[in-house]
XYZ file of C-alpha atoms in Angstrom:
565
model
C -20.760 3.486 20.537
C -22.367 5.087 23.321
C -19.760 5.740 25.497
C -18.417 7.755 22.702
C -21.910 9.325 22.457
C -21.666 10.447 25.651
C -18.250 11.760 25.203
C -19.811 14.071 22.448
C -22.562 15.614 24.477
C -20.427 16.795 27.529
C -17.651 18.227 25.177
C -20.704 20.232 23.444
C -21.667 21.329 26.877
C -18.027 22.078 28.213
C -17.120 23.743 24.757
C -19.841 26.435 25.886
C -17.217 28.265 28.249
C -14.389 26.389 26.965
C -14.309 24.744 30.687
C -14.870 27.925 32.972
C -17.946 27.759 35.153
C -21.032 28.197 34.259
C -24.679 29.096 35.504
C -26.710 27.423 33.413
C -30.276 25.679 33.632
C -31.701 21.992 32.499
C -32.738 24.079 29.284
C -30.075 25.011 27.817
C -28.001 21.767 28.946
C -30.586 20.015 26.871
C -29.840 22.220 23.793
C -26.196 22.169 23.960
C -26.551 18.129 24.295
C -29.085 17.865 21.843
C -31.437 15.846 24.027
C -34.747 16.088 26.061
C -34.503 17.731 29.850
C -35.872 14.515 31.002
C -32.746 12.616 29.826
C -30.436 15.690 30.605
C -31.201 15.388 34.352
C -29.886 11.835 33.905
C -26.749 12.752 32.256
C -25.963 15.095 34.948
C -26.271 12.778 37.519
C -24.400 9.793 35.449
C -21.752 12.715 34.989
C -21.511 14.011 39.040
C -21.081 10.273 39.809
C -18.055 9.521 37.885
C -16.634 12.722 39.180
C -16.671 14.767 35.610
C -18.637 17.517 36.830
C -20.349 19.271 39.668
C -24.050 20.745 39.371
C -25.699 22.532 42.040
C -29.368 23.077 40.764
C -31.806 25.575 41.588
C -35.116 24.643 42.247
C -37.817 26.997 39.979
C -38.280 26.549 36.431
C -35.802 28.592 34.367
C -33.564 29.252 37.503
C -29.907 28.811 37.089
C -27.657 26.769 38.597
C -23.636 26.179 38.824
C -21.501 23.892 36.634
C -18.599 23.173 37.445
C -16.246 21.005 35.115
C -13.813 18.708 36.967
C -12.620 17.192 34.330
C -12.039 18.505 30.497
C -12.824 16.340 27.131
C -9.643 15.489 26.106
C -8.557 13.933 29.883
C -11.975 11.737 29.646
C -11.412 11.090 25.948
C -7.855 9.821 26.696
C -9.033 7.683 29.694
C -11.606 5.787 27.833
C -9.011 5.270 24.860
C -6.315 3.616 27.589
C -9.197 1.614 28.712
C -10.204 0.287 25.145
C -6.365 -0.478 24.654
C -6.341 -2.349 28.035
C -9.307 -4.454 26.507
C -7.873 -5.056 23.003
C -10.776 -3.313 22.009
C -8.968 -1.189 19.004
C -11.347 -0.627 16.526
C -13.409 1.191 19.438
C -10.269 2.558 20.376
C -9.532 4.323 17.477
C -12.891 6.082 17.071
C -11.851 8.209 20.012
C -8.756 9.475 18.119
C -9.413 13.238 18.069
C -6.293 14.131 20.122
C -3.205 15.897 20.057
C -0.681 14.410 18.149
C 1.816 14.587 20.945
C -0.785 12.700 23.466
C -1.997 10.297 21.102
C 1.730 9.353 20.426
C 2.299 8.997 24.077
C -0.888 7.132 24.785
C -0.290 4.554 22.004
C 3.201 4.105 22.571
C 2.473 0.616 24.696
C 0.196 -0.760 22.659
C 2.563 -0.766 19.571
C 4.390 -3.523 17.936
C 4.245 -6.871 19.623
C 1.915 -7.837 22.210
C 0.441 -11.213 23.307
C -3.089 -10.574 24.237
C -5.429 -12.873 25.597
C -2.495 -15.689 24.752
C -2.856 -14.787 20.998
C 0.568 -12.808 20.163
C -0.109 -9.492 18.185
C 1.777 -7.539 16.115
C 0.066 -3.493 15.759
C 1.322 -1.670 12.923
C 0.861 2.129 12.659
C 0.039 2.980 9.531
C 0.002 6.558 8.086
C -2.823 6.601 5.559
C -6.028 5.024 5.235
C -5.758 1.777 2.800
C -7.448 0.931 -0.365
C -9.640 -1.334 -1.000
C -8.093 -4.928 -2.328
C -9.362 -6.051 -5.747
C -6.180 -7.760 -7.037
C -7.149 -6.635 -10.318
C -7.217 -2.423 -9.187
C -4.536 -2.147 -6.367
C -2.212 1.082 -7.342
C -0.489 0.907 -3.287
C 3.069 -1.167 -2.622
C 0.954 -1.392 0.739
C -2.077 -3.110 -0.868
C -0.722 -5.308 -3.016
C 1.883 -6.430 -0.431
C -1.536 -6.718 1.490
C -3.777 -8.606 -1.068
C -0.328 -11.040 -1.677
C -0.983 -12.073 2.080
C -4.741 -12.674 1.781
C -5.082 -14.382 -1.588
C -3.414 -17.123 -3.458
C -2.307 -17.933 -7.141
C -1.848 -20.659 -8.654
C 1.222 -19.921 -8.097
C 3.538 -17.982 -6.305
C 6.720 -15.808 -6.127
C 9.765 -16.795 -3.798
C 13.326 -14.973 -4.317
C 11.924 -14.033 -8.039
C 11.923 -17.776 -8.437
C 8.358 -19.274 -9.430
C 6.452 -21.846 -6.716
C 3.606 -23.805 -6.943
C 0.552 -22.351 -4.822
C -3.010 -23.660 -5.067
C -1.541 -26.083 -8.147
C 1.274 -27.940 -6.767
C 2.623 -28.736 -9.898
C 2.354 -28.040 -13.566
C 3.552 -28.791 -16.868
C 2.996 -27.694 -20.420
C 2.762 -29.396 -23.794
C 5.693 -29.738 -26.120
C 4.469 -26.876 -28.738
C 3.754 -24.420 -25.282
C -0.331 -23.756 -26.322
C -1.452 -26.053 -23.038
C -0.764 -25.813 -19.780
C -2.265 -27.946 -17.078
C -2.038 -26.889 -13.266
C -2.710 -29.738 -10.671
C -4.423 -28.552 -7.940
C -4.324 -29.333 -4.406
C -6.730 -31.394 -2.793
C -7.110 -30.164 -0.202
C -7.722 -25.837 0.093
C -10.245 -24.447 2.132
C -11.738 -20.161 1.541
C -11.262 -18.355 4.269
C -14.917 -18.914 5.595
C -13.900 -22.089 6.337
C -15.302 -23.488 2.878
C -14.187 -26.169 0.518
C -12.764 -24.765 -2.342
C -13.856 -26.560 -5.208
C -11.996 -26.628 -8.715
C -15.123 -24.842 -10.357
C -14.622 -21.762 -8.703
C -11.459 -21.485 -9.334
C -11.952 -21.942 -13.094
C -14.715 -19.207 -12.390
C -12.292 -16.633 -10.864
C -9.332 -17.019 -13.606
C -11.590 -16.709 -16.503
C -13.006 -13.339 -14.672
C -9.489 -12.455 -14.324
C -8.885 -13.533 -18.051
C -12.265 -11.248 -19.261
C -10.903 -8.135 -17.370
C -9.561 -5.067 -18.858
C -5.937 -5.922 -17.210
C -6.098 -9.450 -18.180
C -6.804 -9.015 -21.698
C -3.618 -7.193 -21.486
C -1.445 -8.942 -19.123
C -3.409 -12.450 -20.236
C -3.103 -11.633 -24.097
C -2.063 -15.216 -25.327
C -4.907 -17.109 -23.064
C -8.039 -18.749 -25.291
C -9.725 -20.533 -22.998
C -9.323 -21.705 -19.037
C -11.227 -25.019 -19.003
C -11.489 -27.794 -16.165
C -10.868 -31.723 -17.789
C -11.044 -33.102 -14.626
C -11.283 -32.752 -10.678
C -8.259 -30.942 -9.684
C -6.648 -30.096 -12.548
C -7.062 -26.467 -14.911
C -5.937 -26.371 -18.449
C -4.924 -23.154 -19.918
C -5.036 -22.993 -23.974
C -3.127 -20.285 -25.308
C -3.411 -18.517 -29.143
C 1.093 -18.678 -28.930
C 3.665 -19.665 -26.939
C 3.727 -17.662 -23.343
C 6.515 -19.463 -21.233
C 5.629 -16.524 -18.730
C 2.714 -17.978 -17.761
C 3.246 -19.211 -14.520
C 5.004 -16.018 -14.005
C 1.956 -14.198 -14.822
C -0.444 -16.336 -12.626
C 1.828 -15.295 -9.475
C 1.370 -11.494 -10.055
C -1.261 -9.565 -8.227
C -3.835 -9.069 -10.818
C -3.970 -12.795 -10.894
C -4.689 -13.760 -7.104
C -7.913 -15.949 -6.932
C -10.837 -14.582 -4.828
C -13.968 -16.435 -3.751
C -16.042 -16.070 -6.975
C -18.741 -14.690 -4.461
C -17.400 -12.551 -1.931
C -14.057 -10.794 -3.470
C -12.803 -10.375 0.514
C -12.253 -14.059 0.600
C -9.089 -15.640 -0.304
C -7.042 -18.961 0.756
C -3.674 -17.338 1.752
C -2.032 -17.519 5.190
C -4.176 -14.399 6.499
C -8.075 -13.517 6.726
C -9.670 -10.233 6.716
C -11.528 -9.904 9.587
C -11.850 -5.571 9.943
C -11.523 -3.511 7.394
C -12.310 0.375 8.505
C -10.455 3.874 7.853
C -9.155 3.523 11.504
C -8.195 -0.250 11.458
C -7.371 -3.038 9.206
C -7.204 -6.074 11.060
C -5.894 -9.879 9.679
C -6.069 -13.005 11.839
C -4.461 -16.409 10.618
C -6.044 -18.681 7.963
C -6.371 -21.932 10.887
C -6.473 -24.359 7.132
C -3.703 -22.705 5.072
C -2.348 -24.656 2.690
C 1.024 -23.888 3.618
C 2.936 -23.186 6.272
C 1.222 -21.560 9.357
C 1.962 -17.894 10.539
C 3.754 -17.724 13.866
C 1.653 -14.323 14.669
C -1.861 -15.079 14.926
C -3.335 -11.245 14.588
C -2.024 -7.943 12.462
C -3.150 -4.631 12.933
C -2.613 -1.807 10.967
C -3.427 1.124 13.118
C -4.442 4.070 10.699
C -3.006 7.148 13.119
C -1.968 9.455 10.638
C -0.977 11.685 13.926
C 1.733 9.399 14.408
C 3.470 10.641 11.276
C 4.161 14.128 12.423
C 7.559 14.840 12.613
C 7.691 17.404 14.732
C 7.011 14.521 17.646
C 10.336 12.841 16.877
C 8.600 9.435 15.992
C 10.643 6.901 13.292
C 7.239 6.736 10.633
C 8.813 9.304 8.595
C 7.959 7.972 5.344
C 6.198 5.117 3.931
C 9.194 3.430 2.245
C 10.593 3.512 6.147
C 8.142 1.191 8.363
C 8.082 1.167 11.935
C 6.197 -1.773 13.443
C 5.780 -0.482 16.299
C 6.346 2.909 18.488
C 9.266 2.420 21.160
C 9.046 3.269 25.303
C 12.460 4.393 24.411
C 13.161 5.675 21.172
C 16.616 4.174 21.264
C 15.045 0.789 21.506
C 13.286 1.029 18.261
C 16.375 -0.254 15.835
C 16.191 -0.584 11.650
C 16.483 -4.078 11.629
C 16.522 -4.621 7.787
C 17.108 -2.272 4.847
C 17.471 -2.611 1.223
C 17.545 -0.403 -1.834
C 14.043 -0.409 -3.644
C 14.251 -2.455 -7.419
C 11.547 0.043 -8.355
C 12.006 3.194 -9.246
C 10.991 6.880 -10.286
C 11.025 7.666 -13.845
C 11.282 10.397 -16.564
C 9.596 9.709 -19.908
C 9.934 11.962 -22.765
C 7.212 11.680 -25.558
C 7.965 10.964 -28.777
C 6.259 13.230 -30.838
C 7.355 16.587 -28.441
C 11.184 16.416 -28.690
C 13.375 14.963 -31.274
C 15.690 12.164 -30.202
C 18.580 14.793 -29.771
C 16.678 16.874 -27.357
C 15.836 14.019 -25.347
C 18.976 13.438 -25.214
C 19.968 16.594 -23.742
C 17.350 16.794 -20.796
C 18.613 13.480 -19.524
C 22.157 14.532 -19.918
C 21.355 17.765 -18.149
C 20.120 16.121 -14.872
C 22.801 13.767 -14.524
C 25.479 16.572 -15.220
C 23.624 19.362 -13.060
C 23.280 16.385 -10.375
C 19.554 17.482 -10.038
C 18.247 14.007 -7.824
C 21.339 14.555 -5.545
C 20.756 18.185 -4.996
C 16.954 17.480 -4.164
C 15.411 18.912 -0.850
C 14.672 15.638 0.621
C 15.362 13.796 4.202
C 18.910 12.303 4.257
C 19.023 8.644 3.352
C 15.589 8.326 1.612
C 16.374 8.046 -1.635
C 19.183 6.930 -4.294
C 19.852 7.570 -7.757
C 19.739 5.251 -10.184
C 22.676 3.432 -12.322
C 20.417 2.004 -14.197
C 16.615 0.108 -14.929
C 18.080 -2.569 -12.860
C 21.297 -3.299 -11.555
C 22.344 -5.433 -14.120
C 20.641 -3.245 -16.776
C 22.925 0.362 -16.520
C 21.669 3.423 -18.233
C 23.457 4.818 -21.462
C 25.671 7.782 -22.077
C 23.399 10.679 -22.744
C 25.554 13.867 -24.562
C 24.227 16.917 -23.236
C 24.936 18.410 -27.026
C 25.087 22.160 -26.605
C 24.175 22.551 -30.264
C 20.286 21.664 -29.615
C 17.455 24.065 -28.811
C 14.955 22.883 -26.437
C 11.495 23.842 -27.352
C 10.209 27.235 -25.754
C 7.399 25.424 -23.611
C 6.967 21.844 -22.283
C 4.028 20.654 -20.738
C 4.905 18.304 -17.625
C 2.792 15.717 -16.095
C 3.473 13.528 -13.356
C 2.195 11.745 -10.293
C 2.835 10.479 -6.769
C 4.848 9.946 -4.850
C 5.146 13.591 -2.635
C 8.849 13.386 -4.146
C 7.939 14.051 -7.774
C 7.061 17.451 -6.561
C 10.532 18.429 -5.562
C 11.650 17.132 -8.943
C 9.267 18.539 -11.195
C 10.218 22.508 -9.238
C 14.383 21.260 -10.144
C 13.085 20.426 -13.628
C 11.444 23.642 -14.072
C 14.515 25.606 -12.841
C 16.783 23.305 -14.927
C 14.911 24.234 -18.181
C 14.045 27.596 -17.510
C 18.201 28.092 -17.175
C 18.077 26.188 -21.185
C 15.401 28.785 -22.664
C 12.297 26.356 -21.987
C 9.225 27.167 -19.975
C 8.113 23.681 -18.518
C 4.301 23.909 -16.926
C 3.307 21.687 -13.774
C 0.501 19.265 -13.989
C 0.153 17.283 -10.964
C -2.296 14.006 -11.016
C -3.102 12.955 -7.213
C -2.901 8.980 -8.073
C -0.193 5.972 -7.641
C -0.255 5.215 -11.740
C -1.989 6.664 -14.850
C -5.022 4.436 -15.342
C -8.056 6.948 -16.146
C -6.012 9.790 -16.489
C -7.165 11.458 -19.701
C -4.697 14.517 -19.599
C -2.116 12.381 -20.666
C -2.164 12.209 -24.206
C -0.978 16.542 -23.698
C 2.056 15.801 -21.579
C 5.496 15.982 -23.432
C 7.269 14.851 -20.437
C 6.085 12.386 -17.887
C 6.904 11.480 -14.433
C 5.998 8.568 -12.144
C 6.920 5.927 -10.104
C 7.094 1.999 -10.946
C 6.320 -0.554 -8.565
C 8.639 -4.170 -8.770
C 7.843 -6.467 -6.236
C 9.627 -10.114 -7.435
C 10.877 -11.404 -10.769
C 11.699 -7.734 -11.878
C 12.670 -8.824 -15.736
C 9.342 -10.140 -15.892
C 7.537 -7.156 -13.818
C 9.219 -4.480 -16.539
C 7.449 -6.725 -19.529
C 4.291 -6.466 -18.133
C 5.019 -2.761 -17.127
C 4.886 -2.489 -20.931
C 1.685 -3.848 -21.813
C -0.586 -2.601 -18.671
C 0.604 0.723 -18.626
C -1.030 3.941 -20.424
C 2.748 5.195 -20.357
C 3.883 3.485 -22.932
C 1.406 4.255 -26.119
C 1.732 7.535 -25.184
C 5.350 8.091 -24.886
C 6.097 6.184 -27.873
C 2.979 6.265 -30.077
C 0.229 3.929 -31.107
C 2.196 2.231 -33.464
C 5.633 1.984 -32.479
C 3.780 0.551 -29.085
C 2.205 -2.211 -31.385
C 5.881 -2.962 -32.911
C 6.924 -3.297 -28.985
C 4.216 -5.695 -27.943
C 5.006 -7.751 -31.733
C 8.639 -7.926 -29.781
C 7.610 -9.356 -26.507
C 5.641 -11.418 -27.902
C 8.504 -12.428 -29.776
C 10.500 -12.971 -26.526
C 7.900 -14.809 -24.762
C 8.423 -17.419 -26.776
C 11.855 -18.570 -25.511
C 11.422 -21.219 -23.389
C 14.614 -20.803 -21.520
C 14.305 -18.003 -19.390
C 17.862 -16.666 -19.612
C 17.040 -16.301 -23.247
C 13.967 -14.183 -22.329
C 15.874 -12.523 -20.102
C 18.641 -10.904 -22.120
C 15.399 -10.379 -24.859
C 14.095 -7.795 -22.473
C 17.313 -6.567 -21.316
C 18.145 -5.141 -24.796
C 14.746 -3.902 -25.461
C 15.515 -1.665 -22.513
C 18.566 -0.670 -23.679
C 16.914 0.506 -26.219
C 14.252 2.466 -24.801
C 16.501 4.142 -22.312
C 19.150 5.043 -25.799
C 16.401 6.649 -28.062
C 15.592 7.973 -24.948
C 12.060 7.344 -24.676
C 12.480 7.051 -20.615
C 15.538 6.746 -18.155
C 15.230 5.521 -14.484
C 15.645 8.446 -11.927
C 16.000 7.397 -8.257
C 15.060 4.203 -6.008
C 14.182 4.516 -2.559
C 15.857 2.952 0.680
C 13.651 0.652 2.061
C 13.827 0.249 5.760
C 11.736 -1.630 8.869
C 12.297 -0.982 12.669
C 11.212 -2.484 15.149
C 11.250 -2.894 18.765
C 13.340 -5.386 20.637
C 10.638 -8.036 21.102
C 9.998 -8.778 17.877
C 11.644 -11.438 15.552
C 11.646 -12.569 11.892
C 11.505 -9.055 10.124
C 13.259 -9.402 6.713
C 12.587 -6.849 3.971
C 10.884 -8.270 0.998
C 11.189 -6.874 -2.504
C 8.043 -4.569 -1.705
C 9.516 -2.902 1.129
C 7.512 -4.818 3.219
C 8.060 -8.115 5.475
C 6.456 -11.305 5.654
C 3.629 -11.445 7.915
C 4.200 -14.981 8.562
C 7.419 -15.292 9.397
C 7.489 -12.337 12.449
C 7.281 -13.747 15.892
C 7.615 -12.641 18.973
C 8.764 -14.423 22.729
C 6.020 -15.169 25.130
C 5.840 -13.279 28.044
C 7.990 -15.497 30.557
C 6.835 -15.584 34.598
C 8.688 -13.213 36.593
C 11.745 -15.165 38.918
């Protein structure tokens, strides 16, 4: 960019005498701007015209002449960055972000939330951490896979934990449950604006089948074939009546079998940078068309400081967009997360009894309530799910605890203030617990794991949370290692078992007592849930939490700017 360019080399040159004047010659100019004296005499004029400087040369080689700065970096840097916003030009925008917090938040705040711009109504996002990228199969974020849900398509699809036909429309499965045919629409188009054909969808689920997470999460699959146009059969080695569950989870979203950033859902990626992720509307959507027709996540970390009294204090708490007011900006949906953080104790590290009495312990002592965390954030939680409560634990003041413990846990940032209570907790029982922290959303490639005794993390549940915990058990590292190799193998032999059912209640209450047990041994209890909440401004309509503390992009609108009276 070479305005930004530019910007560089006079902020080199007024970084010299941090502004005050200086007597200087075309020489050193040149050095400090790390270009030739030939183009420096150009710069200086460029510069004198738009008023950012004054020079007064002397004539004579190596003489020195006065600079005088009119104008300092940070006013020109801010000047150019209103103009880019004026323009809708963002991404260029953004790459001028090296201000203060404080006047980056007040130079932003107009261009948040929802805006119509050039007719085309907008809705800006700020966003406090660079995103991953979006292979369904490899997305550890809530924000990415509420991302990739909005970009791809399954064959089917998630709706109130209720299952919906996507790409198929319909489906049915033979009498003994081993095949399962999908029938696919006629009519779906990739986001390029190509015909998607039957064979590439075949292509994509059998990749997805071949993975490492669908050999897991796809165990009972044999073999995805195509018997005719517009129609997939699935063969399976046993009854799975959570198939179609499993083909609406995230892992299973269908990418173009040649360029993964293609999808058929309601939204195309059109920028993807650290600064700016930007989707526009899928024009041949098979379903229903957004009302927006652009998102923009704006990646201002800057925004997040709370020291500048902004709403984005937390991920789990979205603001859409930053207010002129900061009354106007109003929580216009909240709900209490279905996922949860978690303590696992391993089996082979502490008997069943002193399990017991470190999960007693923190409910008694009331360590999540007693955590040093903002008001409101979090919960804690009655049980795996609300339907699903978490036993009695007996503190039993007959056990020893073991004289060290080895902890390992990771994000999110609140595990931290948990794992020091923990510490304290034990320490008061005898027991020296050590700190390992692992900088990641989930476990996968962690290789420390197998020396933890305890374990801390968090669990995502977007929809259909029964189903979620099953596969919970059978994609995550967690659960081998908590329970052992072989009384994992006797847990998968039991899903399997439960998969079976072909009425889901019966599934259902299958998985609800497997729980039970797990939490009674206890080889893990639930901890706290978060508080989901979304604000945004006045102008902007259709925000409804979903069950991944996020909204639908497609359903958010916002008024048209009406003609003054």
């Amino acid at each position: 960019m070479r305005q930004l360019n530019r910007l560089n080399q006079y902020q080199r040159l007024w970084q010299a005498s941090m502004g005050e004047k200086q007597l200087t010659n075309v020489a050193e100019i040149a050095l400090r701007c790390i270009c030739s004296e030939r183009h420096v005499r150009t710069l200086m004029n460029q510069w004198q015209q738009l008023g950012w400087l004054s020079w007064q040369a002397e004539s004579g080689r190596g003489k020195r002449g006065e600079l005088i700065f009119l104008q300092s970096p940070a006013q020109l840097r801010a000047a150019l960055l209103q103009h880019q916003l004026e323009q809708g030009l963002s991404h260029q925008a953004l790459e001028l972000v090296q201000l203060a917090p404080e006047q980056l938040n007040h130079l932003l705040k107009p261009y948040m939330g929802g805006k119509w711009l050039d007719d085309r109504p907008t809705l800006r996002i700020p966003y406090y951490r660079p995103l991953e990228g979006l292979n369904p199969l490899e997305l550890p974020g809530r924000a990415e896979q509420h991302l990739a849900s909005q970009i791809f398509s399954g064959l089917t699809r998630f709706k109130d934990d209720r299952v919906l036909p996507d790409l198929a429309h319909h489906w049915q499965c033979s009498a003994d449950g081993l095949s399962w045919f999908f029938f696919l629409r006629p009519q779906l188009f990739w986001h390029d604006g190509e015909r998607v054909s039957s064979l590439q969808l075949m292509k994509s689920l059998q990749r997805i089948v071949a993975s490492p997470t669908g050999e897991r999460l796809l165990a009972s699959v044999k073999s995805v074939s195509l018997p005719q146009a517009l129609c997939l059969r699935i063969d399976l080695h046993q009854p799975d009546y959570w198939l179609s569950w499993r083909l609406a989870t995230v892992p299973c979203l269908l990418t173009h079998p040649d360029d993964p950033h293609s999808g058929t859902g309601p939204w195309r990626l059109s920028h993807w940078s650290a600064e700016l992720v930007r989707l526009e509307n899928h024009e041949r959507y098979h379903g229903v068309q957004p009302l927006m027709q652009m998102i923009e996540y704006w990646i201002t970390p800057q925004l997040f400081d709370k020291t500048l009294g902004t709403s984005c204090r937390h991920p789990v708490q979205i603001a859409i967009g930053e207010q002129h007011e900061f009354a106007l900006l109003r929580p216009v949906s909240r709900r209490i997360s279905l996922g949860f953080c978690y303590l696992a104790l391993k089996h082979d590290a502490l008997s069943s009894h002193q399990a017991e009495k470190i999960v007693a312990l923190i409910r008694s002592k009331k360590l999540i309530e007693e955590l040093p965390l903002d008001e409101g954030l979090i919960t804690p939680s009655q049980g795996m799910l609300p339907e699903w409560p978490v036993p009695e634990a007996d503190e039993r003041q007959d056990v020893t605890l073991p004289a060290t413990l080895n902890l390992h846990y990771h994000l999110p940032v609140e595990l931290h203030a948990m794992a020091e209570k923990l510490r304290e907790m034990l320490a008061s029982e005898g027991c020296q617990l050590t700190l390992h922290f692992h900088p990641a959303k989930n476990w996968l490639g962690y290789t420390a794991l197998d020396k933890a005794d305890i374990i801390m993390g968090d669990r995502l549940i977007g929809e259909a949370p029964e189903f979620t915990l099953e596969s919970w058990i059978r994609l995550d590292p967690l659960w081998p290692t908590v329970l052992g190799k072989e009384a994992w193998s006797l847990l998968l032999n039991e899903l399997d078992r439960i998969q079976r059912y072909s009425e889901e209640s019966k599934r259902s209450a299958g998985l609800q007592e497997t729980f039970h047990q797990l939490m009674a041994q206890p080889a893990i209890t639930p901890l706290f849930n978060y508080r989901y909440q979304v604000s945004a401004p006045p102008d902007v309509e259709g925000i409804t939490l979903n069950a991944w503390g996020w909204f639908d992009f497609s359903r958010a609108w916002i008024p048209p700017p009406l003609p003054l009276a």
